[in-house]
CSV table of N, CA and C and ligand atoms in Angstrom, one decimal:
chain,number,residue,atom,x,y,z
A,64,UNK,N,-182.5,41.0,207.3
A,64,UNK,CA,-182.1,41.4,206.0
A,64,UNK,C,-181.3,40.3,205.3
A,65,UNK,N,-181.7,39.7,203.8
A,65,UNK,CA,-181.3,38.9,203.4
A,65,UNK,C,-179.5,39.0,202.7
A,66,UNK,N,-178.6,38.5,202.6
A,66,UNK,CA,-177.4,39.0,202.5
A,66,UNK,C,-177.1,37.7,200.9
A,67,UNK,N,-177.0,38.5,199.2
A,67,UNK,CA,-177.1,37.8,199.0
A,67,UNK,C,-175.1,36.9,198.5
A,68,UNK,N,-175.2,36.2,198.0
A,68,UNK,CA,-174.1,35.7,197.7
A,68,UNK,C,-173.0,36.4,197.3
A,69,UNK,N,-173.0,37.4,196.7
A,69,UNK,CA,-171.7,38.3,195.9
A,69,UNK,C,-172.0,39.3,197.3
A,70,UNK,N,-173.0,39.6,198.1
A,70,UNK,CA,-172.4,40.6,199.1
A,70,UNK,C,-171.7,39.7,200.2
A,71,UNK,N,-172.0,38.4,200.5
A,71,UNK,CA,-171.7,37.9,201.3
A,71,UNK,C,-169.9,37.7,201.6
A,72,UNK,N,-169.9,37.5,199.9
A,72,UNK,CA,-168.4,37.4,199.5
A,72,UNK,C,-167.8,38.4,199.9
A,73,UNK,N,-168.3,39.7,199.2
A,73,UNK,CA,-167.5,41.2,199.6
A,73,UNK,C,-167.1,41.3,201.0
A,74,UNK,N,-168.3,40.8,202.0
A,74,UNK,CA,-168.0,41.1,203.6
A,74,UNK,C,-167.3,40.4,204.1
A,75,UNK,N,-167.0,39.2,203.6
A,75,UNK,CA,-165.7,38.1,204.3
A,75,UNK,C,-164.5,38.4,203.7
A,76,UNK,N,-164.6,39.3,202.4
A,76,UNK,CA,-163.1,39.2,201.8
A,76,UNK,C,-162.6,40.5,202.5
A,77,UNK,N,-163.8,42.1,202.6
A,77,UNK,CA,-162.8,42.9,203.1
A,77,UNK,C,-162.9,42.8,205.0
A,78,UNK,N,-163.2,41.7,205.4
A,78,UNK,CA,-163.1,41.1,206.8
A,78,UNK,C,-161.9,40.3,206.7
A,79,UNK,N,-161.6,39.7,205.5
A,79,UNK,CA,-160.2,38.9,205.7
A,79,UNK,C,-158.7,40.1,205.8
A,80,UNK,N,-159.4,41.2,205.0
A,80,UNK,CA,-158.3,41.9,204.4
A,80,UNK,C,-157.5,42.2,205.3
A,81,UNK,N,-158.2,42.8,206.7
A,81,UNK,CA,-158.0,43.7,208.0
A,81,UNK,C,-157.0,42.6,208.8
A,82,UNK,N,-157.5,41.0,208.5
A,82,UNK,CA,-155.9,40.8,209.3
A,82,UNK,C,-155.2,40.0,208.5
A,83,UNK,N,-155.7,39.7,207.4
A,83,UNK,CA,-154.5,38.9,206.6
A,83,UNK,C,-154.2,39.4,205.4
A,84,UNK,N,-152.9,38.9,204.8
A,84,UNK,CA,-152.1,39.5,203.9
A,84,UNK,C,-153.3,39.0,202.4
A,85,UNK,N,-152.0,39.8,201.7
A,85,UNK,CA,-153.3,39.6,200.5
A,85,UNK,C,-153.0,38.2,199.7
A,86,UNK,N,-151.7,37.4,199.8
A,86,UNK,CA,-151.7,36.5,199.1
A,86,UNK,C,-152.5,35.0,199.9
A,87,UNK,N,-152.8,35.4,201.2
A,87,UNK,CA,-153.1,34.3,202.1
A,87,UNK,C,-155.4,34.7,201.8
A,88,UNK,N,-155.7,35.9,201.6
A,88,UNK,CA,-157.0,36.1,201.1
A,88,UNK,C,-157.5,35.1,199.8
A,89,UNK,N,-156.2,35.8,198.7
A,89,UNK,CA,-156.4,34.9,197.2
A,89,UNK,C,-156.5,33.4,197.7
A,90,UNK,N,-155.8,32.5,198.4
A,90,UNK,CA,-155.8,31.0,198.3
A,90,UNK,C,-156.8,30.6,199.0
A,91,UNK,N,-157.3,31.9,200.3
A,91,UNK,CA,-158.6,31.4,201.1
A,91,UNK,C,-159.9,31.5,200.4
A,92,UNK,N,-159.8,32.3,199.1
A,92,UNK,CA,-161.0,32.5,198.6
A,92,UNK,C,-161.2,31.9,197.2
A,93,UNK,N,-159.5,31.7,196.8
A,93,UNK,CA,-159.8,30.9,195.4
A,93,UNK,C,-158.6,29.7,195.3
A,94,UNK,N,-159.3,28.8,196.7
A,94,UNK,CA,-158.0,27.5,196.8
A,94,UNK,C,-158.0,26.5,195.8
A,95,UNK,N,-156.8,26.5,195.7
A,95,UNK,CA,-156.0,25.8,194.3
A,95,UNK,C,-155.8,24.1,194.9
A,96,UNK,N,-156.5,23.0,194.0
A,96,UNK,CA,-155.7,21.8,194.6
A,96,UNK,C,-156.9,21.3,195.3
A,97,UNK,N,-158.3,21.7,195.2
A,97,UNK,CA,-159.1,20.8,196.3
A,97,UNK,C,-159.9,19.9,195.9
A,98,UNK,N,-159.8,18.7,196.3
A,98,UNK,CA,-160.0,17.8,195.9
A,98,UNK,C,-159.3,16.6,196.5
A,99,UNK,N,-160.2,15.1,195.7
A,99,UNK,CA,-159.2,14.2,196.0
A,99,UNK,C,-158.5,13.5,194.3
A,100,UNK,N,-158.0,12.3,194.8
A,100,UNK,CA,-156.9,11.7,193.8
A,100,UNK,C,-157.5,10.8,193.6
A,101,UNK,N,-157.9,9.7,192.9
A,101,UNK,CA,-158.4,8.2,193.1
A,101,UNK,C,-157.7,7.8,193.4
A,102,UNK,N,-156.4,7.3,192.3
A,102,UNK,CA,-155.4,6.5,192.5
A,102,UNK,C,-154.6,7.3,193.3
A,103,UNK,N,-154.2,7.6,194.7
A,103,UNK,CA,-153.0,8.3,194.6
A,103,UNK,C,-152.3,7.6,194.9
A,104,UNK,N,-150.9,8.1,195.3
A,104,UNK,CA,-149.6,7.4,195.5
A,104,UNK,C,-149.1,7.7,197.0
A,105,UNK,N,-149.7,8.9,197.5
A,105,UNK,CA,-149.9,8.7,199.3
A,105,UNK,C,-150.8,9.5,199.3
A,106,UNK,N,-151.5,9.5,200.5
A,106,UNK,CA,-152.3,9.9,201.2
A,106,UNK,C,-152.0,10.1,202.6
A,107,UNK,N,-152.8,11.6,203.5
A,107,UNK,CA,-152.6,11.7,204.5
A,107,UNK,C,-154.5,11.8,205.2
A,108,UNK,N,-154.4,11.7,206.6
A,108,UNK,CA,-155.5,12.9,207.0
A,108,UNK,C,-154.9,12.4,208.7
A,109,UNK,N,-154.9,13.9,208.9
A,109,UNK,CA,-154.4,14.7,210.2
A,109,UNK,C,-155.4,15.5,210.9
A,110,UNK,N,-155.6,14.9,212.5
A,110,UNK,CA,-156.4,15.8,212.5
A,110,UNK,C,-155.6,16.5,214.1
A,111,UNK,N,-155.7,18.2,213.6
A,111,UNK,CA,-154.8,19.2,214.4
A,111,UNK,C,-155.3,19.2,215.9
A,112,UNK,N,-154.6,19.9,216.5
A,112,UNK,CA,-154.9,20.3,217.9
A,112,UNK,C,-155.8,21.0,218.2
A,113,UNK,N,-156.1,21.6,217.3
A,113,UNK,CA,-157.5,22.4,217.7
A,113,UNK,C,-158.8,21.7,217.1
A,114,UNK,N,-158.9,20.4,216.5
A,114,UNK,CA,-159.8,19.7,216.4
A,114,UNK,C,-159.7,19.6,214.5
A,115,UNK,N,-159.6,20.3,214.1
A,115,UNK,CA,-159.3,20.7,213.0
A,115,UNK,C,-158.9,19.6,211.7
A,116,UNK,N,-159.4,19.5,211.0
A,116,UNK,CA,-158.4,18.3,209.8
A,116,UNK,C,-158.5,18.6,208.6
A,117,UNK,N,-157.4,17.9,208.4
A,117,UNK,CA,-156.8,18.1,206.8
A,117,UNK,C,-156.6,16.5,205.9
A,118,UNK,N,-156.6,16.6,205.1
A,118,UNK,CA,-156.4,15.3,204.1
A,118,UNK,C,-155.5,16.1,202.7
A,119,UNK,N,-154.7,15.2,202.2
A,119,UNK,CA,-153.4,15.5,201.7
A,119,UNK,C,-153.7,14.1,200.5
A,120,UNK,N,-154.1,14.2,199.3
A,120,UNK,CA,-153.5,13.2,198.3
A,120,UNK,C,-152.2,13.7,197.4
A,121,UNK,N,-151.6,12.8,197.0
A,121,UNK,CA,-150.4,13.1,196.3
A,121,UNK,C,-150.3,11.8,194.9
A,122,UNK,N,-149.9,12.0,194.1
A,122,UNK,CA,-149.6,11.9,192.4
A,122,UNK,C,-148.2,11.7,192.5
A,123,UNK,N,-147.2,10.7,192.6
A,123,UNK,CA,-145.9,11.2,192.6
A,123,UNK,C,-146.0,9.7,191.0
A,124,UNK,N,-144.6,10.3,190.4
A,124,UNK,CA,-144.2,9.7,189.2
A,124,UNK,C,-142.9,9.9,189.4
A,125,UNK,N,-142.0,9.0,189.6
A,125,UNK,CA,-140.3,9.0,188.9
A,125,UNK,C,-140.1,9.7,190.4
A,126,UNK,N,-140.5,9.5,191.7
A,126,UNK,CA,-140.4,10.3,192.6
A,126,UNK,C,-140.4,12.0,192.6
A,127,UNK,N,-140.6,12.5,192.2
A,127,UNK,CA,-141.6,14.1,191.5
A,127,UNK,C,-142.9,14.1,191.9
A,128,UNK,N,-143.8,14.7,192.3
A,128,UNK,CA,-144.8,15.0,193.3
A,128,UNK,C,-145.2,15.7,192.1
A,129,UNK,N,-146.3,15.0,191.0
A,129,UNK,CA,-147.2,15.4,190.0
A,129,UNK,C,-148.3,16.2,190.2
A,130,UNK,N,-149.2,15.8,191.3
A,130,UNK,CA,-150.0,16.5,191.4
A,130,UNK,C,-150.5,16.4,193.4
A,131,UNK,N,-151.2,17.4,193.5
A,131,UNK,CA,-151.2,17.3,195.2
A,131,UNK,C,-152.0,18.1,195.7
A,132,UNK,N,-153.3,17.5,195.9
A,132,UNK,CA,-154.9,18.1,196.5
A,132,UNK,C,-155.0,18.2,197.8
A,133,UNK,N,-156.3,18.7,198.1
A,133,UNK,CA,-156.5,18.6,200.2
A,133,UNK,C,-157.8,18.9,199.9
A,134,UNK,N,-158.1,18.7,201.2
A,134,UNK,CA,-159.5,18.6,201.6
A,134,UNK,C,-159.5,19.2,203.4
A,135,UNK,N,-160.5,20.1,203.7
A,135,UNK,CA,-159.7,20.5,205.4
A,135,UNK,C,-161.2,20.3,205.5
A,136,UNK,N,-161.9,20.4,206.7
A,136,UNK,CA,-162.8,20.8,207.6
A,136,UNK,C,-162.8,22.3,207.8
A,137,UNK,N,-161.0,23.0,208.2
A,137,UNK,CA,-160.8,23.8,208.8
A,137,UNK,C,-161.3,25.1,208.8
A,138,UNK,N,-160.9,26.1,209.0
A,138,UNK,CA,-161.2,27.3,208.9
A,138,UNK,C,-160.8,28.2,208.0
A,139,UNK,N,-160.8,29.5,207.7
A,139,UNK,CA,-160.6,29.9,206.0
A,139,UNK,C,-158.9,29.8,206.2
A,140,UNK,N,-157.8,30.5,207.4
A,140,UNK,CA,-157.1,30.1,207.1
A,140,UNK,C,-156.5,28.6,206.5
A,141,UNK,N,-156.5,27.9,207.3
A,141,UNK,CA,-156.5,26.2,206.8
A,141,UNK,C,-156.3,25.7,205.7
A,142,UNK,N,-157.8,26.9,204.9
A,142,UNK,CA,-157.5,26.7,203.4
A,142,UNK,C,-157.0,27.1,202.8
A,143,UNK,N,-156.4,28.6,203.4
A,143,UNK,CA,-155.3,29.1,202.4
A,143,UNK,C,-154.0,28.3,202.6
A,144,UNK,N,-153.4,27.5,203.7
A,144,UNK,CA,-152.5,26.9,204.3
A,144,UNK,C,-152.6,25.5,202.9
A,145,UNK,N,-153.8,25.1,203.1
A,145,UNK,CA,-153.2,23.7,202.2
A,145,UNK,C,-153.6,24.0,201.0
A,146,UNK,N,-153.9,25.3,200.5
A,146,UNK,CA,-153.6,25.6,199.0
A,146,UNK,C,-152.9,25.7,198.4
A,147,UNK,N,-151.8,26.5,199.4
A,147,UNK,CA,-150.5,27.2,199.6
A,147,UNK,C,-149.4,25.5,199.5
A,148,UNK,N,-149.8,24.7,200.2
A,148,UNK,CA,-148.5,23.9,200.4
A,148,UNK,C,-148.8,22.4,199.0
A,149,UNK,N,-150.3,22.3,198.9
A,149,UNK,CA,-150.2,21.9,197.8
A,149,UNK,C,-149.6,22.5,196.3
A,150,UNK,N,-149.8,23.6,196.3
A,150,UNK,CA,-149.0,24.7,195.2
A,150,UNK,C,-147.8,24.6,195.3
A,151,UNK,N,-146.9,24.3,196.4
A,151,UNK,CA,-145.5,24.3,196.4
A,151,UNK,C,-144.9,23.1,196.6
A,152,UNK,N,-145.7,21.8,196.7
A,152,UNK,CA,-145.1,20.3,196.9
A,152,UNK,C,-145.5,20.4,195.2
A,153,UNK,N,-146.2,20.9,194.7
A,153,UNK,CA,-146.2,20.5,193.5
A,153,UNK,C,-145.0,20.5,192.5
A,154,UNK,N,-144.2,19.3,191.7
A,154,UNK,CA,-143.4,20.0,190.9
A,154,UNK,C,-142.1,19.5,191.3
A,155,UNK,N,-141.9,19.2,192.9
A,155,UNK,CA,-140.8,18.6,193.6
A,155,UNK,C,-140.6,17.4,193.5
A,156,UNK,N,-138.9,17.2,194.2
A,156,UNK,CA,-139.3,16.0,194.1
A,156,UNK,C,-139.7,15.2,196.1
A,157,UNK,N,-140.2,14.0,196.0
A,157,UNK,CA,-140.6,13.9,197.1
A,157,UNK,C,-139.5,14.2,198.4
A,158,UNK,N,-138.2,14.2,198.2
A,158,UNK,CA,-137.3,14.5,199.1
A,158,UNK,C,-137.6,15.7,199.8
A,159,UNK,N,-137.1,16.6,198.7
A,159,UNK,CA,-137.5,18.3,198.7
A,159,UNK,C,-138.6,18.8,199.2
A,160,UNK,N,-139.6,18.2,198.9
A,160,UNK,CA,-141.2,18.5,199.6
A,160,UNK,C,-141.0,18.1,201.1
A,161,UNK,N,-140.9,17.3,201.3
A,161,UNK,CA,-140.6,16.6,203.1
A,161,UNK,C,-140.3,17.4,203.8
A,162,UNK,N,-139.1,18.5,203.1
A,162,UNK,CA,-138.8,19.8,203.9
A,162,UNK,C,-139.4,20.6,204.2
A,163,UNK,N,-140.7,20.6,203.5
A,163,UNK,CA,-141.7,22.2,203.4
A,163,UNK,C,-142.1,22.2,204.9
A,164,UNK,N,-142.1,23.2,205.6
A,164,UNK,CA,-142.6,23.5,206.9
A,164,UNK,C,-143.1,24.6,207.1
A,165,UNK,N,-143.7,24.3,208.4
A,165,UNK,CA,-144.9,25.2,208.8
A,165,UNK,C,-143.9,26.8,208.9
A,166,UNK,N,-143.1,27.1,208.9
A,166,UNK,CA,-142.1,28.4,208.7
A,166,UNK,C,-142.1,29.1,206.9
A,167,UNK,N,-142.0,27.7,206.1
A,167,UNK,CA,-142.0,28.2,205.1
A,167,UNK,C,-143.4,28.5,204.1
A,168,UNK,N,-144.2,27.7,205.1
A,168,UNK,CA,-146.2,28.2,204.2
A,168,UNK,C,-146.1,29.5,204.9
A,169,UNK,N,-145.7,29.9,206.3
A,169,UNK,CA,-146.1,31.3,206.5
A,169,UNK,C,-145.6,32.0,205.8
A,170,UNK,N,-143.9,32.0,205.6
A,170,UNK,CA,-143.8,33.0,204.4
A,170,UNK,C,-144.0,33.0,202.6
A,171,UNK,N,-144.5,32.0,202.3
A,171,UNK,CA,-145.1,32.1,200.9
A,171,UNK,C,-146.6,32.7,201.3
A,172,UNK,N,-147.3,32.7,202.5
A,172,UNK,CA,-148.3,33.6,202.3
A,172,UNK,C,-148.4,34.8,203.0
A,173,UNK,N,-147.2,35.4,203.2
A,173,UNK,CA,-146.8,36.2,203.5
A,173,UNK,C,-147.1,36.8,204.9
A,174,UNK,N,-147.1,35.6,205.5
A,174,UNK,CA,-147.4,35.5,207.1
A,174,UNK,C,-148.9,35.1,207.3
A,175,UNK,N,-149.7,35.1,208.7
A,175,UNK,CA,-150.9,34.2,208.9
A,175,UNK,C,-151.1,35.0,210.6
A,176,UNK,N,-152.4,35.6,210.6
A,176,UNK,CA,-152.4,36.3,212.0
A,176,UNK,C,-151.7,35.2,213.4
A,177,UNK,N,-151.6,35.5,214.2
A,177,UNK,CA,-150.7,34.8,215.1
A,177,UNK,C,-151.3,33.4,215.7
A,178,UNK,N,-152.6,33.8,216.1
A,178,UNK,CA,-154.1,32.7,216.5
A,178,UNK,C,-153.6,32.0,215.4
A,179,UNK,N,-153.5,31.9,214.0
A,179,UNK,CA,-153.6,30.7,212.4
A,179,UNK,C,-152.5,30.8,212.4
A,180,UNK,N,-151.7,30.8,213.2
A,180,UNK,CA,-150.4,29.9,212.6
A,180,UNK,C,-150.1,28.5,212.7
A,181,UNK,N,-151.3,27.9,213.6
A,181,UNK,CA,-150.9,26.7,213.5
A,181,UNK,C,-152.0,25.6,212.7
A,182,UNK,N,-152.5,26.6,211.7
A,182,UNK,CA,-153.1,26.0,210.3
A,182,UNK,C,-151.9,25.8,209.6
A,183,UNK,N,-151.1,26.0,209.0
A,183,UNK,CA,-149.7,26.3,208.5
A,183,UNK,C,-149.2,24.7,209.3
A,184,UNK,N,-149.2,24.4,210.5
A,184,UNK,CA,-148.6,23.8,211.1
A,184,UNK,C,-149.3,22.4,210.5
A,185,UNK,N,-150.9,22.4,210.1
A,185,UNK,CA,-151.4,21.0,209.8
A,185,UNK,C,-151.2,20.9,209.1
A,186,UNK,N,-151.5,21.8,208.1
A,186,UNK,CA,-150.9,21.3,206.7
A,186,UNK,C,-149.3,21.2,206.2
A,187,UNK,N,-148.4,21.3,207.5
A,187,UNK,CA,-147.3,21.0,206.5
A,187,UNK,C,-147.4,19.4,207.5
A,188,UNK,N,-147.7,19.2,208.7
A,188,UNK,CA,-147.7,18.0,209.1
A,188,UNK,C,-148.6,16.9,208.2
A,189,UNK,N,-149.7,17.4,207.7
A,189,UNK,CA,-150.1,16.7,206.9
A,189,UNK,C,-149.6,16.5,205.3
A,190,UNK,N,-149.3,17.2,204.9
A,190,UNK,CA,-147.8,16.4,203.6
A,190,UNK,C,-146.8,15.6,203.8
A,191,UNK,N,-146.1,15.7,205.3
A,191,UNK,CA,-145.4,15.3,205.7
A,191,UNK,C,-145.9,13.5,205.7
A,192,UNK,N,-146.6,13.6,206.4
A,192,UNK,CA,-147.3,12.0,206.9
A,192,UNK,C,-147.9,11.6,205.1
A,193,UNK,N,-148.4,12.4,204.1
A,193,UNK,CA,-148.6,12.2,202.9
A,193,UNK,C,-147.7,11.5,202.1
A,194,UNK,N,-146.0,11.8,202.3
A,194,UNK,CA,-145.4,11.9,201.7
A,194,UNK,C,-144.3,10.3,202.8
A,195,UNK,N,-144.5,10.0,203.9
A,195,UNK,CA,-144.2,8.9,204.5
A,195,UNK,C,-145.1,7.7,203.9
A,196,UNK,N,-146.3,7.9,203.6
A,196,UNK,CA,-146.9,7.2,203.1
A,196,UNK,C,-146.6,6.6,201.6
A,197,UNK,N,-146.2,7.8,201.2
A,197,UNK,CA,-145.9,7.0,199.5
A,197,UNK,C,-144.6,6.4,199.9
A,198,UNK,N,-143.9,6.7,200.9
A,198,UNK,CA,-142.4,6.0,200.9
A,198,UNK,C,-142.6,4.6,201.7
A,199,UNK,N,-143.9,4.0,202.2
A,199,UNK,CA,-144.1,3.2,202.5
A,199,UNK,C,-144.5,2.2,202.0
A,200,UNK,N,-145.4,2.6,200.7
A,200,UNK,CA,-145.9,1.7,200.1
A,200,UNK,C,-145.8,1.6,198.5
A,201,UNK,N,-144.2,2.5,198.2
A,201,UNK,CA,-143.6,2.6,197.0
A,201,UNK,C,-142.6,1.9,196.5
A,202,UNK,N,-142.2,0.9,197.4
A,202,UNK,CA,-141.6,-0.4,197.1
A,202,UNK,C,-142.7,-1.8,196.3
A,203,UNK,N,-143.6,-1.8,197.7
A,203,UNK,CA,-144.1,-3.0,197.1
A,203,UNK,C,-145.8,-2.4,197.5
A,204,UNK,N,-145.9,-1.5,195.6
A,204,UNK,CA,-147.3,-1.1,195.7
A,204,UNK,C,-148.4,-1.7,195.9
A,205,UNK,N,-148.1,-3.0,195.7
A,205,UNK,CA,-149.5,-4.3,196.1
A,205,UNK,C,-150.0,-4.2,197.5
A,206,UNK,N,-149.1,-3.9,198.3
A,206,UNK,CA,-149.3,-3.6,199.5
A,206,UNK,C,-150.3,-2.8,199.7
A,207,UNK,N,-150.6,-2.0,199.0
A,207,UNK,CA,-152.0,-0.8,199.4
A,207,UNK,C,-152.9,-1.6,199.0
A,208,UNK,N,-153.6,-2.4,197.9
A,208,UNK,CA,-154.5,-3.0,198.0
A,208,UNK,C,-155.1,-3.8,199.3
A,209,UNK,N,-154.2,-3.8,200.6
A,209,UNK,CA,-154.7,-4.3,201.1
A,209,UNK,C,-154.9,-3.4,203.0
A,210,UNK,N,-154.7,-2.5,202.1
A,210,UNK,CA,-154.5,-1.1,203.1
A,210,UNK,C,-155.8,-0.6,203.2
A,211,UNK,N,-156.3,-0.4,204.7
A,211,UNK,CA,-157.8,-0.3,204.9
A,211,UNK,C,-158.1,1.4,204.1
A,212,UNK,N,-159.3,1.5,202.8
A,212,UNK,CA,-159.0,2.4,202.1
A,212,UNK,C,-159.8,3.8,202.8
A,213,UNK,N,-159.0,5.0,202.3
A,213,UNK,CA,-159.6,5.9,203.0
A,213,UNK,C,-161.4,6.3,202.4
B,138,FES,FE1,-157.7,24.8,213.4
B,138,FES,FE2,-157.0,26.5,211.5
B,138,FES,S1,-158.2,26.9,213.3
B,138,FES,S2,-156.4,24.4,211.7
């Protein structure tokens, strides 16, 4: 039996429903932020314990974190995890983002079955390393021209 696109959708969303909250369904099904940056100002890619990866560009201006995409391999949590943390480094400034942790993506999506919590865990590890990056090469930007490019 052929299963076409809009049913396919219906059976993964009310399959997400049964163990995940509803704000962590919305970002898995309509992630915010994916993409990359050309120019960015850091970049990350992490790849997690369970084999899993994430990539993290960042926008920062005046030290404020402008804009902040991802790209995962992962699994559907994963992507609600780096939709969720790109949505909330957005807007900061890079200090304040550094803090975001894998504690605080679970509770902006209102928790994560217990197996996906440590999707949560890559993507805030992967901001983190995102956000060491722009502090690396935010003194003497010339320096990334010569930085092997991703
Ligand atoms: Fe590996 Fe989600 S299952 S990061």
């Amino acid at each position: 039996m052929r299963v076409s696109r809009e049913e396919y959708q219906q059976i993964l969303e009310s399959e997400l429903h049964k163990t995940c909250s509803e704000k962590t369904v919305d970002h898995a099904l309509k992630p915010r932020n994916m993409g990359s940056i050309e120019v960015a100002s850091g970049y990350a890619y992490i790849t997690g314990p369970c084999g899993d990866t994430m990539e993290i560009w960042l926008s920062v201006d005046n030290q404020i974190i402008e804009q902040a995409t991802f790209i995962t391999d992962g699994c559907i949590t994963t992507i609600a995890a780096g939709s969720m943390i790109t949505e909330m480094a957005k807007g900061k400034p890079v200090e304040e983002a550094m803090q975001i942790g894998q504690q605080d993506i679970l509770k902006a999506l209102d928790g994560l079955p217990e197996e996906s919590e440590h999707c949560a865990l890559l993507a805030a590890n992967t901001l983190k390393e995102a956000i060491l990056d722009y502090y690396e090469y935010s003194r003497d930007k010339w320096k990334r021209n010569y930085k092997k490019q991703w």
